[in-house]
PDB file of C-alpha atoms in Angstrom:
ATOM      1  CA  VAL A  29      -9.375  -1.811   6.039  1.00 87.00           C
ATOM      2  CA  GLY A  30     -12.953  -0.608   5.596  1.00 88.00           C
ATOM      3  CA  ALA A  31     -15.922  -2.313   3.992  1.00 91.00           C
ATOM      4  CA  ALA A  32     -13.797  -4.308   1.563  1.00 90.00           C
ATOM      5  CA  ALA A  33     -11.952  -5.865   4.522  1.00 91.00           C
ATOM      6  CA  GLY A  34     -15.273  -6.685   6.174  1.00 93.00           C
ATOM      7  CA  MET A  35     -16.594  -8.276   3.010  1.00 93.00           C
ATOM      8  CA  LEU A  36     -13.400 -10.255   2.330  1.00 91.00           C
ATOM      9  CA  THR A  37     -13.397 -11.696   5.857  1.00 93.00           C
ATOM     10  CA  GLY A  38     -17.125 -12.417   5.918  1.00 93.00           C
ATOM     11  CA  GLU A  39     -17.849  -9.951   8.725  1.00 94.00           C
ATOM     12  CA  LEU A  40     -19.959  -7.890   6.324  1.00 94.00           C
ATOM     13  CA  PRO A  41     -22.218  -9.456   3.708  1.00 93.00           C
ATOM     14  CA  ALA A  42     -20.812  -9.971   0.222  1.00 89.00           C
ATOM     15  CA  SER A  43     -23.888  -8.135  -1.065  1.00 92.00           C
ATOM     16  CA  ARG A  44     -22.720  -4.881   0.559  1.00 92.00           C
ATOM     17  CA  THR A  45     -21.313  -2.476  -1.986  1.00 89.00           C
ATOM     18  CA  THR A  46     -18.324  -0.188  -1.706  1.00 89.00           C
ATOM     19  CA  SER A  47     -16.700   2.136  -4.189  1.00 86.00           C
ATOM     20  CA  ASP A  48     -13.125   1.426  -3.171  1.00 89.00           C
ATOM     21  CA  CYS A  49     -10.684  -0.780  -1.349  1.00 89.00           C
ATOM     22  CA  ASP A  50      -8.812   1.062   1.404  1.00 87.00           C
ATOM     23  CA  VAL A  51      -5.105   0.323   1.830  1.00 87.00           C
ATOM     24  CA  MET A  52      -3.800   1.541   5.169  1.00 82.00           C
ATOM     25  CA  VAL A  53      -0.531  -0.358   5.422  1.00 82.00           C
ATOM     26  CA  LEU A  54       1.872  -1.093   2.608  1.00 83.00           C
ATOM     27  CA  LEU A  55       5.066  -3.047   3.201  1.00 85.00           C
ATOM     28  CA  PRO A  56       7.585  -2.163   2.066  1.00 86.00           C
ATOM     29  CA  GLY A  57       6.538   1.479   1.999  1.00 79.00           C
ATOM     30  CA  GLU A  58       8.568   2.172  -1.125  1.00 85.00           C
ATOM     31  CA  ALA A  59       6.245  -0.151  -3.071  1.00 86.00           C
ATOM     32  CA  LEU A  60       3.598   2.599  -3.272  1.00 87.00           C
ATOM     33  CA  GLY A  61       4.665   3.652  -6.781  1.00 89.00           C
ATOM     34  CA  ARG A  62       4.485   0.089  -8.079  1.00 88.00           C
ATOM     35  CA  LEU A  63       1.109  -0.379  -6.396  1.00 88.00           C
ATOM     36  CA  ALA A  64      -0.233   2.758  -8.090  1.00 90.00           C
ATOM     37  CA  ILE A  65       0.875   1.492 -11.515  1.00 91.00           C
ATOM     38  CA  ALA A  66      -0.625  -1.943 -10.887  1.00 90.00           C
ATOM     39  CA  SER A  67      -3.917  -0.507  -9.622  1.00 91.00           C
ATOM     40  CA  GLU A  68      -4.214   1.663 -12.750  1.00 94.00           C
ATOM     41  CA  ALA A  69      -3.755  -1.428 -14.909  1.00 93.00           C
ATOM     42  CA  VAL A  70      -6.379  -3.347 -12.915  1.00 92.00           C
ATOM     43  CA  ALA A  71      -8.782  -0.404 -13.193  1.00 93.00           C
ATOM     44  CA  ALA A  72      -8.331  -0.329 -16.976  1.00 95.00           C
ATOM     45  CA  ASP A  73      -8.694  -4.112 -17.314  1.00 95.00           C
ATOM     46  CA  LEU A  74     -11.814  -4.355 -15.145  1.00 93.00           C
ATOM     47  CA  GLY A  75     -13.466  -1.036 -15.968  1.00 93.00           C
ATOM     48  CA  LEU A  76     -13.082   0.280 -12.426  1.00 93.00           C
ATOM     49  CA  PRO A  77     -12.733   3.944 -11.502  1.00 93.00           C
ATOM     50  CA  PRO A  78      -9.107   5.021 -11.111  1.00 90.00           C
ATOM     51  CA  THR A  79      -9.741   5.600  -7.389  1.00 89.00           C
ATOM     52  CA  TRP A  80     -10.833   1.992  -6.715  1.00 92.00           C
ATOM     53  CA  LEU A  81      -7.695   1.383  -4.633  1.00 91.00           C
ATOM     54  CA  ASN A  82      -7.649   4.093  -1.994  1.00 86.00           C
ATOM     55  CA  THR A  83      -4.261   4.786  -0.466  1.00 84.00           C
ATOM     56  CA  ASP A  84      -5.337   8.127   1.015  1.00 82.00           C
ATOM     57  CA  VAL A  85      -6.075   6.266   4.256  1.00 78.00           C
ATOM     58  CA  LEU A  86      -2.332   5.648   4.632  1.00 70.00           C
ATOM     59  CA  LEU A  87      -2.409   9.075   6.285  1.00 70.00           C
ATOM     60  CA  ARG A  88      -4.641   7.704   9.069  1.00 78.00           C
ATOM     61  CA  ARG A  89      -2.252   5.129  10.486  1.00 78.00           C
ATOM     62  CA  ASP A  90      -2.951   6.735  13.869  1.00 77.00           C
ATOM     63  CA  ALA A  91      -6.367   5.076  13.730  1.00 83.00           C
ATOM     64  CA  LEU A  92      -4.976   1.538  13.786  1.00 82.00           C
ATOM     65  CA  ALA A  93      -4.777  -0.162  17.167  1.00 84.00           C
ATOM     66  CA  GLU A  94      -1.189  -0.933  18.082  1.00 84.00           C
ATOM     67  CA  ASP A  95      -1.653  -4.711  17.869  1.00 88.00           C
ATOM     68  CA  TRP A  96      -3.885  -4.742  14.780  1.00 88.00           C
ATOM     69  CA  ALA A  97      -1.525  -7.011  12.839  1.00 88.00           C
ATOM     70  CA  THR A  98      -2.111  -9.867  15.293  1.00 93.00           C
ATOM     71  CA  ARG A  99      -5.761 -10.000  14.204  1.00 92.00           C
ATOM     72  CA  CYS A 100      -5.333  -9.756  10.418  1.00 93.00           C
ATOM     73  CA  HIS A 101      -6.622 -12.346   7.999  1.00 92.00           C
ATOM     74  CA  VAL A 102      -4.681 -13.297   4.872  1.00 94.00           C
ATOM     75  CA  VAL A 103      -7.236 -13.048   2.064  1.00 92.00           C
ATOM     76  CA  GLY A 104      -4.948 -13.935  -0.806  1.00 92.00           C
ATOM     77  CA  GLN A 105      -1.423 -14.212  -2.109  1.00 92.00           C
ATOM     78  CA  TRP A 106      -0.329 -13.645  -5.691  1.00 87.00           C
ATOM     79  CA  GLY A 107       3.395 -14.047  -6.159  1.00 87.00           C
ATOM     80  CA  SER A 108       5.073 -11.721  -3.679  1.00 82.00           C
ATOM     81  CA  LEU A 109       1.840  -9.789  -3.094  1.00 82.00           C
ATOM     82  CA  ARG A 110       0.110 -10.884   0.098  1.00 87.00           C
ATOM     83  CA  VAL A 111      -3.192  -9.174   0.878  1.00 89.00           C
ATOM     84  CA  LYS A 112      -4.452  -9.028   4.448  1.00 91.00           C
ATOM     85  CA  ALA A 113      -7.628  -7.617   5.926  1.00 94.00           C
ATOM     86  CA  ILE A 114      -8.088  -6.262   9.417  1.00 92.00           C
ATOM     87  CA  GLY A 115      -9.921  -8.381  11.943  1.00 93.00           C
ATOM     88  CA  ARG A 116     -13.433  -7.910  13.296  1.00 95.00           C
ATOM     89  CA  TRP A 117     -12.522  -5.847  16.343  1.00 93.00           C
ATOM     90  CA  ASP A 118     -10.338  -3.452  14.342  1.00 93.00           C
ATOM     91  CA  LEU A 119     -13.136  -3.083  11.791  1.00 94.00           C
ATOM     92  CA  ILE A 120     -15.573  -2.178  14.584  1.00 95.00           C
ATOM     93  CA  ALA A 121     -13.119   0.290  16.128  1.00 94.00           C
ATOM     94  CA  MET A 122     -12.272   2.035  12.859  1.00 91.00           C
ATOM     95  CA  LYS A 123     -15.888   2.230  11.721  1.00 93.00           C
ATOM     96  CA  THR A 124     -16.787   3.769  15.087  1.00 95.00           C
ATOM     97  CA  LEU A 125     -14.048   6.358  14.611  1.00 93.00           C
ATOM     98  CA  ALA A 126     -15.077   7.128  11.012  1.00 91.00           C
ATOM     99  CA  GLY A 127     -18.741   7.451  11.978  1.00 92.00           C
ATOM    100  CA  ARG A 128     -20.164   8.022   8.489  1.00 91.00           C
ATOM    101  CA  ALA A 129     -23.654   6.848   7.519  1.00 92.00           C
ATOM    102  CA  GLN A 130     -22.327   3.694   5.871  1.00 92.00           C
ATOM    103  CA  ASP A 131     -20.194   2.975   8.951  1.00 93.00           C
ATOM    104  CA  LEU A 132     -23.278   3.205  11.171  1.00 93.00           C
ATOM    105  CA  ALA A 133     -25.088   0.720   8.937  1.00 93.00           C
ATOM    106  CA  ASP A 134     -22.071  -1.602   9.054  1.00 95.00           C
ATOM    107  CA  LEU A 135     -21.849  -1.346  12.838  1.00 95.00           C
ATOM    108  CA  ARG A 136     -25.513  -2.291  13.113  1.00 93.00           C
ATOM    109  CA  ARG A 137     -24.813  -5.361  10.947  1.00 94.00           C
ATOM    110  CA  LEU A 138     -21.741  -6.257  12.992  1.00 95.00           C
ATOM    111  CA  ARG A 139     -23.692  -6.037  16.284  1.00 94.00           C
ATOM    112  CA  PRO A 140     -20.663  -5.562  18.567  1.00 95.00           C
ATOM    113  CA  THR A 141     -20.772  -7.349  21.904  1.00 94.00           C
ATOM    114  CA  ALA A 142     -20.483  -5.563  25.248  1.00 93.00           C
ATOM    115  CA  ALA A 143     -16.862  -6.732  25.472  1.00 94.00           C
ATOM    116  CA  GLU A 144     -16.128  -5.328  22.005  1.00 95.00           C
ATOM    117  CA  TRP A 145     -17.650  -1.970  22.987  1.00 95.00           C
ATOM    118  CA  ARG A 146     -15.482  -1.893  26.141  1.00 94.00           C
ATOM    119  CA  ALA A 147     -12.436  -2.529  23.966  1.00 94.00           C
ATOM    120  CA  VAL A 148     -13.530   0.255  21.578  1.00 94.00           C
ATOM    121  CA  HIS A 149     -13.712   2.716  24.483  1.00 94.00           C
ATOM    122  CA  ALA A 150     -10.207   1.717  25.632  1.00 94.00           C
ATOM    123  CA  TYR A 151      -8.975   2.111  22.038  1.00 92.00           C
ATOM    124  CA  LEU A 152     -10.530   5.580  21.816  1.00 94.00           C
ATOM    125  CA  ASP A 153      -8.835   6.581  25.092  1.00 93.00           C
ATOM    126  CA  GLY A 154      -5.412   6.066  23.502  1.00 91.00           C
ATOM    127  CA  LEU A 155      -5.975   7.824  20.189  1.00 91.00           C
ATOM    128  CA  PRO A 156      -5.256  11.453  21.189  1.00 92.00           C
ATOM    129  CA  ALA A 157      -1.706  10.474  22.169  1.00 89.00           C
ATOM    130  CA  LEU A 158      -1.266   9.090  18.630  1.00 86.00           C
ATOM    131  CA  GLY A 159      -2.422  12.268  16.895  1.00 87.00           C
ATOM    132  CA  THR A 160      -6.189  11.839  16.544  1.00 90.00           C
ATOM    133  CA  SER A 161      -8.040  15.020  17.453  1.00 91.00           C
ATOM    134  CA  VAL A 162      -9.881  15.172  20.758  1.00 94.00           C
ATOM    135  CA  GLU A 163     -13.011  16.280  18.872  1.00 95.00           C
ATOM    136  CA  GLU A 164     -12.908  13.253  16.582  1.00 93.00           C
ATOM    137  CA  VAL A 165     -12.484  10.932  19.562  1.00 94.00           C
ATOM    138  CA  ALA A 166     -15.366  12.612  21.398  1.00 95.00           C
ATOM    139  CA  ALA A 167     -17.651  12.174  18.390  1.00 95.00           C
ATOM    140  CA  ALA A 168     -16.671   8.492  18.105  1.00 95.00           C
ATOM    141  CA  ARG A 169     -17.257   7.972  21.825  1.00 94.00           C
ATOM    142  CA  GLU A 170     -20.733   9.501  21.550  1.00 94.00           C
ATOM    143  CA  LEU A 171     -21.526   7.308  18.555  1.00 94.00           C
ATOM    144  CA  ALA A 172     -20.397   4.189  20.426  1.00 94.00           C
ATOM    145  CA  LYS A 173     -22.582   5.103  23.407  1.00 92.00           C
ATOM    146  CA  ARG A 174     -25.632   5.634  21.171  1.00 91.00           C
ATOM    147  CA  LEU A 175     -25.123   2.309  19.396  1.00 91.00           C
ATOM    148  CA  GLU A 176     -24.538   0.487  22.694  1.00 88.00           C
ATOM    149  CA  ALA A 177     -27.785   1.920  24.035  1.00 87.00           C
ATOM    150  CA  LEU A 178     -29.641   0.623  20.957  1.00 80.00           C
ATOM    151  CA  ASP A 179     -28.225  -2.855  21.558  1.00 71.00           C
ATOM    152  CA  ASP A 180     -29.166  -2.716  25.247  1.00 64.00           C
ATOM    153  CA  GLY A 181     -32.723  -1.595  24.487  1.00 52.00           C
TER     154      GLY A 181
END
């Protein structure tokens, strides 16, 4: 998920920079220890910071739309490791929820359609039942409205 997913799928330009690659879903879940060891080895081999593979976002599974997996793109397979990236709509939804400066810039690049914004609002409606705070949803909703207004103007 995140900018790396957008870059790998071509939704965001390859020239965009990011400091990490966010991993939100890991199957099987017990592979986390092996993934940590492998990511440390990759970091050492490539001179990356030890935090280049960010699994902290595993704690935000509530932010994934229920049917996100139907829109994933396989970006590579190496032996039994298959790497997928979220689809465009999920990227738009999650960047709206995150709402950081870099997410705003990405959303401007993505230029969501009116239909995508409607879907984002429906997505936001369901998040409190999944554990996302009402305040976080309200902030994301306000951000979406501001960005929609920019596109309309």
